[in-house]
Amino acid sequence: MKIQIKTSLIGREEEFKIIELARTLSRPILLIGPPGVGKTNLVLDYFKSATVNPTIDDTFILETDESTPSSSIKGHVDMEVLMTQNKFCMNSPITKAKCILINEIDKASTMVRDSLLGIMNERVLFMGNEKIPCDWELFVGTCNTIQKSERYSPLLDRFIIKHEVSRLTSNQMMQYFEKGGREFSNLVEISCADPDSMKRIKVPKEKLRVYIDLFIETVSNRTISYTEEMIKAVSCIWSLENNLDAAMIKTAEIMISREAALQLMQSLYSELQQDILSKLELLALEQSPAIKKTGIAEINQLLKKYKSNKKFSPEFVDSILIQLEALTNNRLGSLMGVTPSLN
């Protein structure tokens, strides 16, 4: 299944996939990036396109700083009910929202953070002795940067997905102007991860063990407990159902960092496979058609050498051929699921 996202943003297919991953896993996502890169628009464009008949009440947006009171989360006394029915009742919009967006979440006060923890974890708003259910589908926090000391704080560690939204390149900005600038709008199509598709994907325990052994000391137990589920969702969203290794590498990038993804790649692939992947990634950044043509020929020669090994992986060969075809059509976006990232 696929969804089409109507957006005025350019070059953000990867970000929309990341948000779809968060929705699929039903876990909070943290978008990190400088002001003006479109973090808020990313969330709103995705939610409006992925939701059937969204209403105003479906979205809760809060701009936070050190002075933001906890009442901004817990809500306010419903004066109409108090006056007409003589009943004390809280009006808490966040409990009705399907999409919760907390901007500058790293600047939130301790009281606001405590209120958010219950909403993120238990999906309830604690109001004294009362627990109000929060049935959100998408919970997104944004911030400009994360201090190293804050990355694994009780609040930020709840975000098992942390993604850096980088600035557009000069080529992307020129493409934006060429397509109409502020009048630009397009449809971005991404794949979804439905439960039936995810059930069909099996992660061998020996491969999962490689992942766990590598990263058990790198991230919290809470985060790494989602590994198997995330690999399955990544397989569907990034169309890697037939290339589990690539899905695992992409998962390491999303969950931990690009460096972790490269470390896992070295554990899963032979030197010849790594050489092929490295050349493919460099070629993806090349603008010269002549150099691209030469590079593609070199990769094809390496593939022939790799296929001469009786233990070669047909899935690996197929994935490289798909990448080469995408490169030929100028739409290669990632190396075996590993994209240049600042995580």
XYZ file of C-alpha atoms in Angstrom:
343
model
C 0.000 0.000 0.000
C 1.182 3.516 -0.784
C 0.169 7.024 0.249
C 0.621 10.272 -1.654
C 1.684 13.311 0.312
C 0.827 16.724 -1.068
C 3.598 19.135 -0.107
C 5.331 22.369 -1.050
C 8.596 20.961 0.331
C 11.271 19.586 -1.977
C 13.758 16.786 -1.421
C 12.003 15.412 1.681
C 10.990 11.890 0.655
C 13.322 10.410 3.262
C 11.760 12.504 6.037
C 8.248 11.449 5.047
C 9.366 7.813 5.196
C 10.821 8.391 8.658
C 7.524 9.884 9.857
C 5.630 6.943 8.341
C 7.959 4.633 10.260
C 7.116 6.412 13.526
C 3.393 6.117 12.794
C 3.761 2.427 11.934
C 5.640 1.656 15.143
C 3.343 3.984 17.079
C 6.357 5.509 18.818
C 7.373 9.178 19.280
C 9.786 10.723 16.780
C 12.203 13.618 17.318
C 13.053 15.843 14.338
C 16.292 17.769 14.810
C 17.385 20.637 12.613
C 18.023 24.371 12.316
C 15.140 26.853 12.057
C 13.555 27.167 8.635
C 14.131 23.654 7.259
C 10.416 22.810 7.373
C 10.154 20.471 10.368
C 6.624 21.601 11.249
C 5.449 21.552 7.626
C 6.815 18.027 7.228
C 4.574 16.775 10.016
C 1.470 18.698 8.956
C 1.795 17.803 5.261
C 2.227 14.132 6.146
C -0.666 14.036 8.604
C -3.112 15.868 6.326
C -2.331 13.504 3.465
C -2.269 10.269 5.487
C -5.461 10.994 7.468
C -8.995 10.620 6.167
C -10.975 13.834 6.659
C -8.729 15.415 9.333
C -10.344 18.006 11.610
C -8.922 20.917 13.614
C -9.196 18.886 16.831
C -7.070 16.113 15.325
C -3.912 18.236 15.585
C -2.336 19.653 18.755
C 0.643 21.998 18.303
C 2.583 23.558 21.159
C 5.505 25.975 21.005
C 7.515 25.498 24.197
C 10.148 27.403 26.139
C 11.263 27.606 29.766
C 8.171 29.629 30.729
C 5.569 27.332 29.148
C 3.181 26.322 31.977
C 2.040 22.738 32.547
C -1.522 23.954 31.911
C -0.585 24.174 28.230
C -0.470 20.357 28.333
C -3.141 19.609 30.920
C -5.633 22.126 29.563
C -8.008 24.499 31.303
C -11.192 24.377 33.339
C -14.256 24.239 31.090
C -15.995 27.391 32.290
C -19.189 26.676 30.361
C -19.684 23.341 32.134
C -18.755 24.923 35.447
C -21.264 27.747 35.027
C -24.139 25.753 33.543
C -23.760 22.428 35.323
C -21.755 23.423 38.386
C -19.244 20.706 37.532
C -15.455 20.935 37.555
C -14.286 19.645 34.187
C -10.968 20.055 32.394
C -10.827 20.759 28.684
C -7.642 19.030 27.457
C -7.249 19.316 23.655
C -4.101 17.163 23.671
C -6.132 14.125 24.750
C -8.350 14.408 21.651
C -5.550 14.892 19.118
C -4.406 12.222 16.672
C -1.277 14.230 15.826
C 0.701 15.868 18.637
C 3.514 18.242 17.689
C 5.691 19.765 20.417
C 8.130 22.317 19.003
C 11.398 23.146 20.826
C 10.695 20.229 23.149
C 14.221 20.378 24.566
C 13.390 23.777 26.113
C 10.351 22.465 28.019
C 10.292 22.930 31.779
C 10.462 19.984 34.183
C 6.700 20.154 34.842
C 5.882 20.128 31.132
C 8.306 17.245 30.569
C 6.700 15.232 33.373
C 3.268 15.754 31.814
C 4.555 14.691 28.397
C 6.170 11.497 29.722
C 2.795 10.021 30.651
C 1.323 10.962 27.277
C 4.289 9.472 25.383
C 4.626 6.298 27.469
C 1.313 5.264 28.968
C -0.757 7.358 26.524
C -2.608 8.952 29.403
C -2.700 12.450 30.822
C -2.319 12.278 34.597
C -4.707 14.774 36.198
C -4.364 14.278 39.944
C -5.906 10.866 40.604
C -7.571 10.843 37.208
C -6.080 9.314 34.062
C -7.379 10.700 30.773
C -6.655 8.451 27.741
C -4.625 9.939 24.872
C -5.230 8.120 21.616
C -2.560 9.750 19.442
C -1.366 8.208 16.170
C 1.630 10.468 15.667
C 3.707 12.126 18.402
C 6.467 14.425 17.140
C 8.930 16.582 19.015
C 11.231 19.066 17.311
C 14.372 20.895 18.371
C 17.339 22.672 16.786
C 20.103 20.651 18.439
C 20.596 18.091 21.211
C 23.293 18.448 23.807
C 25.182 15.184 24.398
C 24.200 15.279 28.057
C 20.518 15.506 27.061
C 20.380 12.799 24.394
C 19.535 10.038 26.862
C 17.528 12.104 29.335
C 14.228 10.495 30.480
C 12.290 12.598 27.963
C 14.510 12.390 24.882
C 15.271 8.689 25.366
C 11.549 8.036 24.775
C 12.146 9.021 21.170
C 13.465 5.781 19.690
C 13.573 7.582 16.330
C 15.727 10.694 16.164
C 16.209 12.168 12.701
C 18.230 15.160 11.549
C 16.518 17.362 8.972
C 19.323 19.002 7.030
C 19.248 22.162 4.931
C 18.566 21.868 1.217
C 21.581 21.745 -1.058
C 22.103 24.530 -3.600
C 21.003 22.146 -6.385
C 17.779 21.333 -4.533
C 17.094 25.021 -3.946
C 17.597 25.786 -7.623
C 15.261 22.930 -8.491
C 12.709 24.509 -6.137
C 12.932 27.851 -7.943
C 12.826 26.201 -11.361
C 9.566 24.501 -10.388
C 7.861 27.676 -9.295
C 9.350 28.672 -5.945
C 6.614 29.520 -3.467
C 4.043 28.289 -5.972
C 5.702 24.854 -6.005
C 3.636 21.865 -4.944
C 3.961 18.175 -5.703
C 2.933 14.694 -4.627
C 5.438 12.459 -2.863
C 4.504 8.785 -2.929
C 5.807 6.507 -0.196
C 5.139 2.898 0.763
C 3.360 1.937 3.974
C 3.990 -0.940 6.355
C 0.715 -2.775 6.934
C 0.514 -5.522 9.616
C 0.108 -8.380 7.111
C 3.222 -7.365 5.143
C 5.254 -7.063 8.335
C 4.142 -10.518 9.531
C 5.491 -12.074 6.347
C 8.991 -10.756 7.043
C 11.142 -13.074 9.161
C 14.296 -11.838 10.887
C 16.623 -14.808 11.512
C 17.781 -14.918 15.121
C 21.430 -15.258 14.082
C 21.236 -11.949 12.174
C 19.354 -10.296 15.016
C 22.091 -11.498 17.374
C 24.738 -9.737 15.251
C 22.783 -6.477 15.590
C 22.204 -6.837 19.333
C 25.814 -7.792 20.114
C 27.084 -4.763 18.207
C 24.800 -2.157 19.759
C 23.634 -3.432 23.170
C 25.965 -0.964 24.899
C 25.243 1.888 22.477
C 21.565 2.627 23.108
C 19.143 2.024 25.945
C 17.450 -1.347 26.425
C 14.140 0.424 25.763
C 15.285 1.549 22.320
C 16.960 -1.685 21.225
C 13.878 -3.704 22.230
C 12.164 -2.301 19.105
C 14.866 -3.638 16.750
C 13.001 -6.590 15.220
C 9.775 -4.630 14.738
C 11.664 -1.709 13.202
C 13.558 -3.948 10.755
C 10.237 -5.301 9.484
C 8.696 -1.835 9.125
C 11.824 -0.475 7.414
C 11.714 -3.416 4.985
C 8.224 -2.390 3.873
C 8.596 1.390 3.811
C 11.971 1.406 2.025
C 10.918 -1.501 -0.252
C 13.629 -3.807 1.085
C 11.474 -6.884 1.676
C 13.887 -8.994 -0.378
C 17.044 -7.569 1.174
C 17.000 -8.090 4.920
C 20.650 -7.051 5.360
C 19.910 -3.667 3.810
C 16.865 -3.267 6.062
C 19.010 -4.028 9.122
C 21.638 -1.493 8.032
C 18.970 1.153 7.478
C 17.527 0.362 10.898
C 20.939 0.896 12.517
C 21.203 4.275 10.803
C 17.757 5.364 11.983
C 17.998 3.970 15.494
C 21.611 4.918 16.213
C 23.745 6.696 13.605
C 25.279 6.480 10.162
C 28.514 5.281 11.761
C 26.594 2.398 13.363
C 25.099 1.518 9.978
C 28.564 1.326 8.426
C 29.776 -0.786 11.354
C 26.917 -3.238 10.819
C 27.598 -3.277 7.084
C 31.160 -4.398 7.766
C 29.823 -7.252 9.909
C 27.292 -8.419 7.335
C 29.148 -7.936 4.046
C 32.413 -9.198 2.560
C 35.137 -6.770 1.471
C 34.063 -7.133 -2.166
C 30.442 -6.334 -1.294
C 31.564 -3.314 0.710
C 33.676 -2.153 -2.250
C 30.642 -2.382 -4.531
C 28.496 -0.444 -2.075
C 31.126 2.249 -1.541
C 31.496 2.809 -5.291
C 27.728 2.936 -5.655
C 27.393 5.561 -2.942
C 30.118 7.745 -4.451
C 28.478 7.418 -7.831
C 25.157 8.579 -6.384
C 26.787 11.937 -5.608
C 28.388 12.300 -9.050
C 26.899 14.840 -11.482
C 28.958 14.084 -14.589
C 27.162 11.685 -17.000
C 30.516 10.470 -18.372
C 31.877 9.618 -14.928
C 28.580 7.958 -14.030
C 28.774 5.773 -17.124
C 32.327 4.710 -16.274
C 31.382 4.059 -12.645
C 28.412 1.903 -13.602
C 30.668 -0.195 -15.844
C 33.140 -0.668 -12.959
C 30.366 -1.778 -10.613
C 29.071 -4.259 -13.195
C 32.551 -5.762 -13.453
C 32.724 -6.101 -9.668
C 29.296 -7.763 -9.683
C 30.555 -10.346 -12.191
C 33.503 -11.062 -9.908
C 31.176 -11.349 -6.911
C 28.799 -13.727 -8.746
C 31.714 -16.037 -9.515
C 31.747 -16.906 -5.811
C 29.541 -19.943 -5.221
C 28.264 -18.394 -1.970
C 27.112 -15.151 -3.580
C 23.769 -13.701 -2.503
C 21.210 -13.288 -5.340
C 19.329 -10.794 -3.152
C 22.429 -8.618 -2.894
C 22.956 -8.702 -6.672
C 19.313 -7.848 -7.333
C 19.437 -4.909 -4.929
C 22.554 -3.511 -6.614
C 20.975 -3.843 -10.058
C 17.906 -1.964 -8.804
C 20.170 0.778 -7.444
C 22.041 0.972 -10.753
C 18.785 1.295 -12.653
C 17.710 4.091 -10.314
C 21.083 5.760 -10.785
C 20.724 5.578 -14.546
C 17.342 7.299 -14.203
C 18.781 9.943 -11.836
C 16.649 8.877 -8.910
C 19.121 7.038 -6.710
C 18.491 8.222 -3.194
C 20.280 5.884 -0.840
C 23.001 3.313 -0.544
C 21.337 0.003 0.298
C 19.049 1.981 2.572
C 21.887 3.999 4.147
C 21.549 7.693 3.438
C 23.937 10.504 4.322
C 22.730 11.498 7.788
C 23.892 13.643 10.678
C 22.423 11.394 13.380
